PDB file of C-alpha atoms in Angstrom:
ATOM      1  CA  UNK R 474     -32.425  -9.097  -4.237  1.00 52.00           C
ATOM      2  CA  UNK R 475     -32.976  -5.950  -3.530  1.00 68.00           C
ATOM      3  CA  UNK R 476     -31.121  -2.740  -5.569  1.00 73.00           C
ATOM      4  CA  UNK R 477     -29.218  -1.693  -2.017  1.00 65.00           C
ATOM      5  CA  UNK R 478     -28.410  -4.933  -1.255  1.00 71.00           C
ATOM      6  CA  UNK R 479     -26.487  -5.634  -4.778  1.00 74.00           C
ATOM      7  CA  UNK R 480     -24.989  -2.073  -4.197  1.00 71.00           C
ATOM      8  CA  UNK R 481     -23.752  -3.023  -0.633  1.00 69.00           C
ATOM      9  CA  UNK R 482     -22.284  -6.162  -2.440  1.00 74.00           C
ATOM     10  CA  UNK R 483     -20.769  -4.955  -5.215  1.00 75.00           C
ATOM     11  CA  UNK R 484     -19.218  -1.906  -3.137  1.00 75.00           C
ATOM     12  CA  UNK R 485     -17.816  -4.791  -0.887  1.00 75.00           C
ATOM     13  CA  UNK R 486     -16.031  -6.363  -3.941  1.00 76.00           C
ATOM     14  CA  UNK R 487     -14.629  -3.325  -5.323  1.00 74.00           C
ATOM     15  CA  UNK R 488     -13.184  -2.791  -1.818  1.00 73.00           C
ATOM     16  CA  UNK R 489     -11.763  -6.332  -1.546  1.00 74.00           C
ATOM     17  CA  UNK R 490     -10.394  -6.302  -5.533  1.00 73.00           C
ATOM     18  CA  UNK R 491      -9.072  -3.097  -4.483  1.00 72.00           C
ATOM     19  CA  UNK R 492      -7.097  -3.748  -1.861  1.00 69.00           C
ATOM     20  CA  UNK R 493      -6.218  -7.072  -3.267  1.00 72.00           C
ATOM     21  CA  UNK R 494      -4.768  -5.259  -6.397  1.00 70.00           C
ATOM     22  CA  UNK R 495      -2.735  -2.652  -3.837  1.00 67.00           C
ATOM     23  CA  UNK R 496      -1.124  -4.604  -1.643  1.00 68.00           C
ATOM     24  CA  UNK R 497       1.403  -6.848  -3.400  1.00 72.00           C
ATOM     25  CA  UNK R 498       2.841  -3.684  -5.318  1.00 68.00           C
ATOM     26  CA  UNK R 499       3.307  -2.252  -2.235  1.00 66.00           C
ATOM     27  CA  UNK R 500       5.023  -4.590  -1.013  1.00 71.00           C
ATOM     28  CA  UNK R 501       7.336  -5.891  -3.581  1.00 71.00           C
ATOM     29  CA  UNK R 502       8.152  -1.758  -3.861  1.00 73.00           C
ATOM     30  CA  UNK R 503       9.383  -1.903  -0.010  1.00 72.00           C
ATOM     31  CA  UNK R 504      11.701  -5.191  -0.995  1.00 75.00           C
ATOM     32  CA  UNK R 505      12.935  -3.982  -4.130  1.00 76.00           C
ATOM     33  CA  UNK R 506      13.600  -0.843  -2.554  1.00 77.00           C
ATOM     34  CA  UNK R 507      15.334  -2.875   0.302  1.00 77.00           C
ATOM     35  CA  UNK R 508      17.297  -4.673  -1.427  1.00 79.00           C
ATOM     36  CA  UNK R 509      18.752  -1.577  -3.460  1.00 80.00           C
ATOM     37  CA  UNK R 510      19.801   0.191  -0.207  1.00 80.00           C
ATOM     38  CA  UNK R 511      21.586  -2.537   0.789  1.00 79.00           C
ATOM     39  CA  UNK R 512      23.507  -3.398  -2.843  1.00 83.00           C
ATOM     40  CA  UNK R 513      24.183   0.146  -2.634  1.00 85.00           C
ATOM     41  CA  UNK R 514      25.920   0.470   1.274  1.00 83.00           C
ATOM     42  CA  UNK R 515      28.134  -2.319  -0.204  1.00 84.00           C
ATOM     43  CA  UNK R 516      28.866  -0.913  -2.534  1.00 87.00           C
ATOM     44  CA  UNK R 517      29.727   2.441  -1.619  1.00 88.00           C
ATOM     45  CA  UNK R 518      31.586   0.757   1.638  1.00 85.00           C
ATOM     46  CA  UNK R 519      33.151  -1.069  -1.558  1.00 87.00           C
ATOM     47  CA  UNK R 520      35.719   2.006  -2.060  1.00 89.00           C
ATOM     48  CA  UNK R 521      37.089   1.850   0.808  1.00 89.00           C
ATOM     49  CA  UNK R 522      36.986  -2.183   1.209  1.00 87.00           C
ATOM     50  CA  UNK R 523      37.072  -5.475  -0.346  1.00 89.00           C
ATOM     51  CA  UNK R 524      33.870  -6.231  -1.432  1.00 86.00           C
ATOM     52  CA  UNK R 525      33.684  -9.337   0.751  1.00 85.00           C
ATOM     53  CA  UNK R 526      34.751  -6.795   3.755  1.00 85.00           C
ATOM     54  CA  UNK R 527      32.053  -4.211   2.517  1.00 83.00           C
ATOM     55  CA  UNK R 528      29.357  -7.054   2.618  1.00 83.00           C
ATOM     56  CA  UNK R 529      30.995  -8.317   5.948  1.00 80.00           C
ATOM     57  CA  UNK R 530      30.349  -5.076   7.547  1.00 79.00           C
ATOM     58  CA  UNK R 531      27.053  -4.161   6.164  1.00 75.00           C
ATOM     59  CA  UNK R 532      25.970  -7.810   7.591  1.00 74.00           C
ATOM     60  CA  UNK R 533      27.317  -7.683  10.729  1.00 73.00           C
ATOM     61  CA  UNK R 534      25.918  -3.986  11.497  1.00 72.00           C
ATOM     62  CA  UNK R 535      22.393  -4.995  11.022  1.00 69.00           C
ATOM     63  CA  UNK R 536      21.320  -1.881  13.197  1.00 70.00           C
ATOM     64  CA  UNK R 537      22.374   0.648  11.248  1.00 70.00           C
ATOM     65  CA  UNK R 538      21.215  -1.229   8.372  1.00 66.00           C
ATOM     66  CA  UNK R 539      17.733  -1.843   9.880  1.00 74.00           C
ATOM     67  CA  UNK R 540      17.127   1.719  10.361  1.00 77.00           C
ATOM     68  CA  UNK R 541      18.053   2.556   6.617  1.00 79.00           C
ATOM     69  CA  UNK R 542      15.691  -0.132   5.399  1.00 79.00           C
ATOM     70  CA  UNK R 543      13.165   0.722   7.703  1.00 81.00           C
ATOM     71  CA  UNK R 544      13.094   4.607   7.044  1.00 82.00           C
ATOM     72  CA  UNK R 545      12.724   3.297   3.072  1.00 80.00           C
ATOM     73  CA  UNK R 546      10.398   1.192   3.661  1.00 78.00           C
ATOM     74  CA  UNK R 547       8.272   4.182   5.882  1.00 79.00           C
ATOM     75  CA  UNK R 548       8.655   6.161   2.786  1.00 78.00           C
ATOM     76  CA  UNK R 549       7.563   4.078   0.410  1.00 75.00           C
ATOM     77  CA  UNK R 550       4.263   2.996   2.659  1.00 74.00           C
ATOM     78  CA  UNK R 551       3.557   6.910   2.577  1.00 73.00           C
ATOM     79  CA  UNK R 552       4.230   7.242  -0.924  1.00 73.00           C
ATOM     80  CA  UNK R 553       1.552   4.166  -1.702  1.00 70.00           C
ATOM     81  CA  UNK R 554      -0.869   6.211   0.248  1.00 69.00           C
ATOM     82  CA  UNK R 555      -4.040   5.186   2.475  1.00 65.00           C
ATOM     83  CA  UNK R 556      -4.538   1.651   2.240  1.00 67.00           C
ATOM     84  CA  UNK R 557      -8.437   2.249   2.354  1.00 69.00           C
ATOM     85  CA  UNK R 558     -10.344   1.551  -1.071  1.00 74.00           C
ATOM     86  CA  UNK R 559     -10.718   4.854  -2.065  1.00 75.00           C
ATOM     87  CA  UNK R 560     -12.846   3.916  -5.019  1.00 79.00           C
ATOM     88  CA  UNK R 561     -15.420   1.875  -2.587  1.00 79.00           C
ATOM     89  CA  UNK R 562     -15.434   4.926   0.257  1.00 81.00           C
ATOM     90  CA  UNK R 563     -16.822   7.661  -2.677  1.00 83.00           C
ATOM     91  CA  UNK R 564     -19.121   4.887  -3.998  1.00 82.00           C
ATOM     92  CA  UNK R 565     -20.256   4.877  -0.578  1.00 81.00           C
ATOM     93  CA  UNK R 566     -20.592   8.615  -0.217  1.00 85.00           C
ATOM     94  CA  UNK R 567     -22.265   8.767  -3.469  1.00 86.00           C
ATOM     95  CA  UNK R 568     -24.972   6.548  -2.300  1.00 82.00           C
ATOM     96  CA  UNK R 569     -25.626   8.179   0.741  1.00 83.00           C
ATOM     97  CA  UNK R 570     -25.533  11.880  -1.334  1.00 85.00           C
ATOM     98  CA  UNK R 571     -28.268  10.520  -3.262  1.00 84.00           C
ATOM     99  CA  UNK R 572     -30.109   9.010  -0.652  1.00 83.00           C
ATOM    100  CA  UNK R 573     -30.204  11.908   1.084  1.00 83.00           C
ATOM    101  CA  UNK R 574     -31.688  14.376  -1.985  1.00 84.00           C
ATOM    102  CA  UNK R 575     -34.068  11.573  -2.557  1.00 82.00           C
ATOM    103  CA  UNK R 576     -35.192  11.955   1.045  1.00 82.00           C
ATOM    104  CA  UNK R 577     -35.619  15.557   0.593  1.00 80.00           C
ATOM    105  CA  UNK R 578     -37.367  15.409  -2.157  1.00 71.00           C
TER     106      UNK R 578
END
């Protein structure tokens, strides 16, 4: 096999192990985070409530409580970054840096 072909392959894995590796920490962030926002409305509506009302409420005003979650979950999908493998893209741009000066040469 030739040496670009193994480099095109192995770039391809580091990609897929990358993302592979990313994307379930992302996601179980977004839930956990989730599911914190919403122990903590009950809570807080908790002071003012029962807790059985405060969960009663929280449940049955799933709007208000969408948009929380959602604008959590936003925030923690920026804070995760790009999902692109990053480490593939410069092994990529390496490649072509050096294929370039070769070129020149």
């Amino acid at each position: 096999m030739r040496t670009a072909e193994r480099k095109d392959r192995n770039q391809m894995r580091l990609a897929r192990a990358e993302m592979t590796r990313r994307g379930p920490a992302v996601q179980a962030s977004a839930h956990a985070e989730a599911s914190a926002l919403l122990v903590a409305v009950i809570a807080a509506l908790a002071l003012l409530l029962p807790v059985w009302a405060s969960a009663l409420v929280t449940v049955a005003a799933p709007g208000a409580v969408t948009a929380v979650m959602a604008a959590a979950g936003r925030k923690q999908v920026a804070e995760a970054g790009a999902p692109a493998p990053q480490q593939a893209i410069d092994s990529v741009k390496a490649d072509v840096a050096e294929i370039k000066e070769a070129l020149h040469r």
